[in-house]
CSV table of C-alpha atoms and ligand atoms in Angstrom, one decimal:
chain,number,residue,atom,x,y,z
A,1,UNK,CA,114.4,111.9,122.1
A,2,UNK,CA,111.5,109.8,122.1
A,3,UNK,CA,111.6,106.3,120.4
A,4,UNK,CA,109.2,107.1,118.1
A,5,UNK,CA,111.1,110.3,116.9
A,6,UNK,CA,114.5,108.3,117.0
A,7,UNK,CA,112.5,105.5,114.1
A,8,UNK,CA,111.7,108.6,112.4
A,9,UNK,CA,114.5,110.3,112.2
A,10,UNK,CA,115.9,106.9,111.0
A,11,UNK,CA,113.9,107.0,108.1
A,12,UNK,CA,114.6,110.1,107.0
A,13,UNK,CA,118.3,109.3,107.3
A,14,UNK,CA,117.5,105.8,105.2
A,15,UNK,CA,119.2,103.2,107.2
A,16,UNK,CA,117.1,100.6,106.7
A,17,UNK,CA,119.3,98.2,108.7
A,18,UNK,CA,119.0,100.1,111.9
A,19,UNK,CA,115.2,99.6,111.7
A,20,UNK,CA,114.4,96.5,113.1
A,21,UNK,CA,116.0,97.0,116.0
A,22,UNK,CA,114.4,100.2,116.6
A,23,UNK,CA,110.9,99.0,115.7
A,24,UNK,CA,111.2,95.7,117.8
A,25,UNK,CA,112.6,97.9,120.9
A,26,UNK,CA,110.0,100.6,120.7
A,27,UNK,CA,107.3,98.3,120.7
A,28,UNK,CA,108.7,95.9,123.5
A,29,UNK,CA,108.9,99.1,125.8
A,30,UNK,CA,104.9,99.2,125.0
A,31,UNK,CA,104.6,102.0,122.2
A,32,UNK,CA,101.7,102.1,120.3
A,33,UNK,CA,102.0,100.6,116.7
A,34,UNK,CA,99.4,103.0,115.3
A,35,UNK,CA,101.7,106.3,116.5
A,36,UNK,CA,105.0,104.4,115.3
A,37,UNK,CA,103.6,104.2,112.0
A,38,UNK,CA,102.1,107.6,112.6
A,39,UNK,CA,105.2,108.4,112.7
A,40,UNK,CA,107.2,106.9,109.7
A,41,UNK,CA,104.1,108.1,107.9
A,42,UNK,CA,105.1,112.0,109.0
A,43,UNK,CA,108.9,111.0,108.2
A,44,UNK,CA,107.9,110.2,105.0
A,45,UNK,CA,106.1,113.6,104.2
A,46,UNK,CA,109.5,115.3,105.7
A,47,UNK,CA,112.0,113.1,102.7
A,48,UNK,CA,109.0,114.7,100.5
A,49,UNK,CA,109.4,118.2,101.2
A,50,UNK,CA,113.6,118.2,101.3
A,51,UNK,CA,112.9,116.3,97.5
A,52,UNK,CA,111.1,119.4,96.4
A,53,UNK,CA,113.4,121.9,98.5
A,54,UNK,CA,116.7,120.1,96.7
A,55,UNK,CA,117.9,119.2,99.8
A,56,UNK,CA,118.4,115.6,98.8
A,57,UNK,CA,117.9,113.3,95.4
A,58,UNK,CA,115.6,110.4,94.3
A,59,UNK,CA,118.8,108.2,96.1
A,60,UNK,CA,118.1,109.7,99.5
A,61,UNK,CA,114.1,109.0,98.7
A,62,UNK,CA,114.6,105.5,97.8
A,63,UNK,CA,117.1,104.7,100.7
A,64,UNK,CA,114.0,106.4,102.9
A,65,UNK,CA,111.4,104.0,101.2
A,66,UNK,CA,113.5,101.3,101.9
A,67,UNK,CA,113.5,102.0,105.9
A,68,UNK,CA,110.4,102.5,106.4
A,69,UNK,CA,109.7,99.1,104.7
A,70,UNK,CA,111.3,97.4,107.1
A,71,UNK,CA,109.9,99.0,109.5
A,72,UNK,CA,106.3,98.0,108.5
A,73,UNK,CA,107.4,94.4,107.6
A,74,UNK,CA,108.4,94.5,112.0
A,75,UNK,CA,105.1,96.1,112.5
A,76,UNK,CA,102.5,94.5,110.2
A,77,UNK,CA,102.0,91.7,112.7
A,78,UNK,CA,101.0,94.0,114.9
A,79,UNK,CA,98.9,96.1,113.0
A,80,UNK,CA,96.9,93.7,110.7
A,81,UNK,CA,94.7,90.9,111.8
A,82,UNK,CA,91.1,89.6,111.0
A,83,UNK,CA,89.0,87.0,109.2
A,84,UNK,CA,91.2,85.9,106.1
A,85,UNK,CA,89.3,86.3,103.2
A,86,UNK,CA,85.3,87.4,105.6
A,87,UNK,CA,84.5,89.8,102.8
A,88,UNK,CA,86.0,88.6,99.9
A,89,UNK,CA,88.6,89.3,97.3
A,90,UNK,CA,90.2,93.1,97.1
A,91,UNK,CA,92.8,93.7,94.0
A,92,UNK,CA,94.6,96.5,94.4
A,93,UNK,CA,97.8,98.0,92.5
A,94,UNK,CA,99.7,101.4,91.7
A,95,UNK,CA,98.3,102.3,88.1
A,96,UNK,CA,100.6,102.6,85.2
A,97,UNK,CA,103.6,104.4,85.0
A,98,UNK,CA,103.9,105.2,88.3
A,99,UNK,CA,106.2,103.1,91.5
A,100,UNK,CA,105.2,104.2,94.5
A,101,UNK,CA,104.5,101.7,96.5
A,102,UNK,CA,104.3,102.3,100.6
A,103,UNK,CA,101.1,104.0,100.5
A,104,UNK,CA,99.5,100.8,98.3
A,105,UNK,CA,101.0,98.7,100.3
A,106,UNK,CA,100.0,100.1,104.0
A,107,UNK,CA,96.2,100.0,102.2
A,108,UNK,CA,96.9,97.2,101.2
A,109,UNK,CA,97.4,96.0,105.2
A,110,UNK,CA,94.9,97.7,106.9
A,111,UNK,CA,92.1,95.9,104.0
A,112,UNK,CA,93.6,92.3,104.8
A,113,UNK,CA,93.0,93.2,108.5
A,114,UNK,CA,89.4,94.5,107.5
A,115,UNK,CA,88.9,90.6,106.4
A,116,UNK,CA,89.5,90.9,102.6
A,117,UNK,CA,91.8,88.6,100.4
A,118,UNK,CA,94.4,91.0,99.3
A,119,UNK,CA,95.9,90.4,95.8
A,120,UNK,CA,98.7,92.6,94.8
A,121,UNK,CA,99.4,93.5,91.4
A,122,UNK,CA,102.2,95.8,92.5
A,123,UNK,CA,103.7,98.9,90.7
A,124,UNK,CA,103.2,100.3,87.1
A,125,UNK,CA,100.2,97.6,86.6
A,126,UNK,CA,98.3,98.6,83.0
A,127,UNK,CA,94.5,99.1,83.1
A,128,UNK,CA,94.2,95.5,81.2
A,129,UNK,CA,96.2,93.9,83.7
A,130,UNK,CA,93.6,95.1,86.9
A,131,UNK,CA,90.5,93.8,83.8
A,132,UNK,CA,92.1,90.1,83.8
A,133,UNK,CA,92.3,90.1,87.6
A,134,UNK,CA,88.8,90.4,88.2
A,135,UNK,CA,88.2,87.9,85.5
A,136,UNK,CA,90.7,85.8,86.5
A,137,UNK,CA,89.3,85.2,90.8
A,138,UNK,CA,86.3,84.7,91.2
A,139,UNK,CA,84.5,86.9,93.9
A,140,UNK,CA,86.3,90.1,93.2
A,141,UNK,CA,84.5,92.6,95.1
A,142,UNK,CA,86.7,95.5,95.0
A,143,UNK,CA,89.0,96.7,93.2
A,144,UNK,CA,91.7,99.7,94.4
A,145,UNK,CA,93.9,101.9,92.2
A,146,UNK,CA,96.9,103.9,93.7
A,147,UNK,CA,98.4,106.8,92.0
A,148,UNK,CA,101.2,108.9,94.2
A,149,UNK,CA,101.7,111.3,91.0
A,150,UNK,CA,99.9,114.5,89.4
A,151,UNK,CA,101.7,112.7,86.2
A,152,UNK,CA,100.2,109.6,86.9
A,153,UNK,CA,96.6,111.0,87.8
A,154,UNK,CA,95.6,110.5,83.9
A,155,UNK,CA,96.6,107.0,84.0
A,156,UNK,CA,94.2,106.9,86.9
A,157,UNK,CA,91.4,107.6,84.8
A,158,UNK,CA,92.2,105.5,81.8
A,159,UNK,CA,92.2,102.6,84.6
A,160,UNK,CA,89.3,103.7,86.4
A,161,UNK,CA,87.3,104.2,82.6
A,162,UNK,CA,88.7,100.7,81.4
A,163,UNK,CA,87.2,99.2,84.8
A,164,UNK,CA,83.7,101.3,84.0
A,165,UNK,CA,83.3,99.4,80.5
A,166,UNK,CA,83.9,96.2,81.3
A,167,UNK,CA,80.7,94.0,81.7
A,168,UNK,CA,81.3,92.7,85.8
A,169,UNK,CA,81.5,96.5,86.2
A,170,UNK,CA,77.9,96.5,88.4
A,171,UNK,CA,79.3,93.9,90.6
A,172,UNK,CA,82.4,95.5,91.5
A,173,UNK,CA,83.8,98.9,93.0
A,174,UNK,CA,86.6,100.6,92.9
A,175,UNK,CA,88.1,102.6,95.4
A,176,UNK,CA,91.0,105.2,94.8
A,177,UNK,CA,93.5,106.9,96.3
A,178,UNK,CA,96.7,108.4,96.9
A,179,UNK,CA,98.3,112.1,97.8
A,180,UNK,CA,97.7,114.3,94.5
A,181,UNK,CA,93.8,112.7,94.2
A,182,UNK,CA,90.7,114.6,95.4
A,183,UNK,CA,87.2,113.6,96.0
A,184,UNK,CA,86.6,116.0,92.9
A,185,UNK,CA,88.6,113.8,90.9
A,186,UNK,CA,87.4,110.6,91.7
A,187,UNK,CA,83.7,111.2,91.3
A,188,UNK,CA,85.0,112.9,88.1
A,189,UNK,CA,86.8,109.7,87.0
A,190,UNK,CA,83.7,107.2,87.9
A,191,UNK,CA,85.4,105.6,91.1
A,192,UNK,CA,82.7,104.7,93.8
A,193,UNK,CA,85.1,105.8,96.4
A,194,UNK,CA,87.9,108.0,97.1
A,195,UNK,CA,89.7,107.7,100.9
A,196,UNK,CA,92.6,109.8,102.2
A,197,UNK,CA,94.4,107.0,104.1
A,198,UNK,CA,94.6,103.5,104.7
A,199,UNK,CA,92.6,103.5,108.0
A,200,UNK,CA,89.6,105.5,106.5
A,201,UNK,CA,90.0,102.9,102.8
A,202,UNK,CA,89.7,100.0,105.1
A,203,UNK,CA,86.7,101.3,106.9
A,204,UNK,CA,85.1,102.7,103.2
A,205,UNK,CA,85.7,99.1,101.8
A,206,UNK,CA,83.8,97.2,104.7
A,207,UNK,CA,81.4,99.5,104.4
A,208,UNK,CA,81.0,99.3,100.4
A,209,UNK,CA,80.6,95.0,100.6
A,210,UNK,CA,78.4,95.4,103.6
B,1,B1M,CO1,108.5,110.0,94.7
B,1,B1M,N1,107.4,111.7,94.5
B,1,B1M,N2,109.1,110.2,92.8
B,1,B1M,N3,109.6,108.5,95.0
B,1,B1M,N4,108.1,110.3,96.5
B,1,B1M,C1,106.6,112.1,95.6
B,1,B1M,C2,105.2,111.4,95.5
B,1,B1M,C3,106.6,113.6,95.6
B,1,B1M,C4,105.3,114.3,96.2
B,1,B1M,C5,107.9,114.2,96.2
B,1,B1M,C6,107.9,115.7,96.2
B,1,B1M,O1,108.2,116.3,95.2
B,1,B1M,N5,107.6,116.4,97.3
B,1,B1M,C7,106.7,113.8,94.0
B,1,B1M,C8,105.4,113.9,93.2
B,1,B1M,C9,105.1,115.4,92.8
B,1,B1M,C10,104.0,115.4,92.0
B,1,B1M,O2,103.4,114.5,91.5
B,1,B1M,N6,103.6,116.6,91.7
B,1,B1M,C11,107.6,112.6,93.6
B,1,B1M,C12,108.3,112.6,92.5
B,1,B1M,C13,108.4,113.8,91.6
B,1,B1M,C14,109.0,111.4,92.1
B,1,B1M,C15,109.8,111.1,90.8
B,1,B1M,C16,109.2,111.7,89.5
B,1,B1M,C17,111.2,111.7,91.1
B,1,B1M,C18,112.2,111.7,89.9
B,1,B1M,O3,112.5,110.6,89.4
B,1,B1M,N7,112.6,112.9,89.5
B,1,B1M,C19,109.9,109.6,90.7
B,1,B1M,C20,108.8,109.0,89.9
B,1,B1M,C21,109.0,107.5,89.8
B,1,B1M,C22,107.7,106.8,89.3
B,1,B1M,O4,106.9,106.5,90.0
B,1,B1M,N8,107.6,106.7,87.9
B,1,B1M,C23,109.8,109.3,92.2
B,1,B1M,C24,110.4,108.2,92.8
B,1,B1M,C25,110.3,107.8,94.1
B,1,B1M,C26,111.1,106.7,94.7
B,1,B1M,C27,111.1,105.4,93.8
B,1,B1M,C28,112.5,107.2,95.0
B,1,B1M,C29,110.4,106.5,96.1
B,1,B1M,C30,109.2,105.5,96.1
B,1,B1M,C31,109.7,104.1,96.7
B,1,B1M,C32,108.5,103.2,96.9
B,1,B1M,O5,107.4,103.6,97.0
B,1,B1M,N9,108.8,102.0,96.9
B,1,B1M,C33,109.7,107.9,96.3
B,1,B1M,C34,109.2,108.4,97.5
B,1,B1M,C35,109.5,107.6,98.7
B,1,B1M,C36,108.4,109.6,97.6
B,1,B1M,C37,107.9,110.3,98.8
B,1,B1M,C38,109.0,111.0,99.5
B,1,B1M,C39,107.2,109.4,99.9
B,1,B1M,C40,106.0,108.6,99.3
B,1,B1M,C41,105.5,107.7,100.4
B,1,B1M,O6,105.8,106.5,100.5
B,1,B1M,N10,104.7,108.3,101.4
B,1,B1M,C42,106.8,111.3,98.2
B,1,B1M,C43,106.6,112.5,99.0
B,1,B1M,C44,105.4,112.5,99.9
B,1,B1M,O7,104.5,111.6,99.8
B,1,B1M,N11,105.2,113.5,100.7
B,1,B1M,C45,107.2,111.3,96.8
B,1,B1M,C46,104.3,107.6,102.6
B,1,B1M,C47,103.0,106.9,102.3
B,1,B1M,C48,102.5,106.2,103.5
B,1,B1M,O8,102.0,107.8,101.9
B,1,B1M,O9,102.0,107.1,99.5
B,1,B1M,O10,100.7,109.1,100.2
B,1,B1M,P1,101.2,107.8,100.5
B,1,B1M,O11,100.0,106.8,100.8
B,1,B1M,C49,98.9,107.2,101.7
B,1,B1M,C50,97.8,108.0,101.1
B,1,B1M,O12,98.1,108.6,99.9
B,1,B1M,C51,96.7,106.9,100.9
B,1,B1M,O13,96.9,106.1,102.0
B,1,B1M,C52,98.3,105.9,102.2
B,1,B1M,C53,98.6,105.5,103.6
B,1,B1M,O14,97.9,106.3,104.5
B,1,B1M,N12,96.7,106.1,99.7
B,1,B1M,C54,95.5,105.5,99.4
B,1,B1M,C55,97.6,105.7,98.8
B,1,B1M,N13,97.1,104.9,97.9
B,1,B1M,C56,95.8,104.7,98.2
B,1,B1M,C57,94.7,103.9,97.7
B,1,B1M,C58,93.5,104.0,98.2
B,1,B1M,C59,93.2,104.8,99.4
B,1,B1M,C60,94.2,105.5,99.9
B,1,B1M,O15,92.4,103.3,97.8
B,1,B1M,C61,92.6,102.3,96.9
């Protein structure tokens, strides 16, 4: 089995302490960060589809999440780097009422490498709370919304149209993202951008300040 299988099999199974070890040996033996993460990614996608099979429970999903955290924490040296702070400020959270976090956080990565100053707002963050952040640093330029959930999708849009009133609104943009969104949906909504993954929003972010 190759060592990139073995991490994601690891995943899947949810032992998060077995991780770092894995991770730190896969990439001394030269594998490629990108297709290790490639790879939890895919790992991820499989705990999805035994969730909605009833094969396993939210336990097994969250013990999964957890893993694959650690895995990234060993990784994100390797995978993010770049001008701290180059293009300016990038808020980004996972809208209300909804605590996924990976994806958010992996976008999260791959914009601080793309030379923006990441700040976090987290999980379950209330369309006010991403308002005050722009007002509160000066030299917001973007501003990214997350939403992992077709139940969470409307909360999207209340964020999104709260954003779209607010008087800074022409010197900002927003970006979105996350598995149940479409392009539909976010030119729908009034987001200037929608990306698939974390590679692609990095790239559609240094494109957007350029
Ligand atoms: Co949840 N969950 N979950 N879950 N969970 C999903 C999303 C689900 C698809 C599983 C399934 O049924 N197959 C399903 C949603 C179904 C739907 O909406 N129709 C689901 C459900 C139902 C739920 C609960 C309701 C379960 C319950 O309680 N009965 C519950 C809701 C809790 C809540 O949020 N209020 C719940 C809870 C959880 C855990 C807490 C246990 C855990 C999350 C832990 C954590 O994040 N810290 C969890 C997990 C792990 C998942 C799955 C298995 C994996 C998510 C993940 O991390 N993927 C997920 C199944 C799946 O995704 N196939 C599932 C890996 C990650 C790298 O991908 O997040 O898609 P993703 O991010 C990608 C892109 O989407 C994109 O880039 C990222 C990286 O490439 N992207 C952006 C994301 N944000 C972006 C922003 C951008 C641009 C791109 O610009 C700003």
């Amino acid at each position: 089995m190759s060592k990139v299988q073995k991490i994601a099999d690891t995943v899947i199974a949810g032992k998060a302490k077995l991780m770092d070890g894995l991770v730190k040996d896969a990439l001394e033996s030269g594998e490629d960060p990108v297709e290790i993460l490639n790879g939890m990614i895919d790992a991820m996608g499989i705990v999805g589809e035994k969730f909605k099979n009833n094969e396993i429970f939210v336990p097994e999903m969250l013990v999964a999440a957890r893993a694959m955290k650690k895995g990234v924490e060993v990784l994100r040296p390797h995978l993010a780097s770049g001008a701290a702070g180059a293009n300016g400020k990038f808020i980004i959270g996972t809208v209300a009422g909804d605590l996924h976090d990976i994806g958010k956080n992996l976008v999260a990565m791959m914009i601080e490498s793309a030379g923006f100053e990441v700040i976090d707002l987290g999980v379950d963050v209330p369309p006010e709370k991403f308002v005050e952040a722009v007002k509160e640093n000066e030299g917001v330029k973007i501003v990214g919304l997350s939403a992992l959930l077709t139940t969470t999708m409307p909360a999207l849009k209340t964020a999104v149209e709260t954003l779209n009133a607010q008087d800074f609104r022409s010197s900002i943009k927003v970006m979105v993202g996350g598995a149940p969104i479409t392009p539909e949906f976010a030119e729908e909504i009034g987001a200037d951008a929608y990306t698939a993954d974390a590679a692609s929003a990095a790239e559609k972010a240094k494109e957007l300040v350029a």
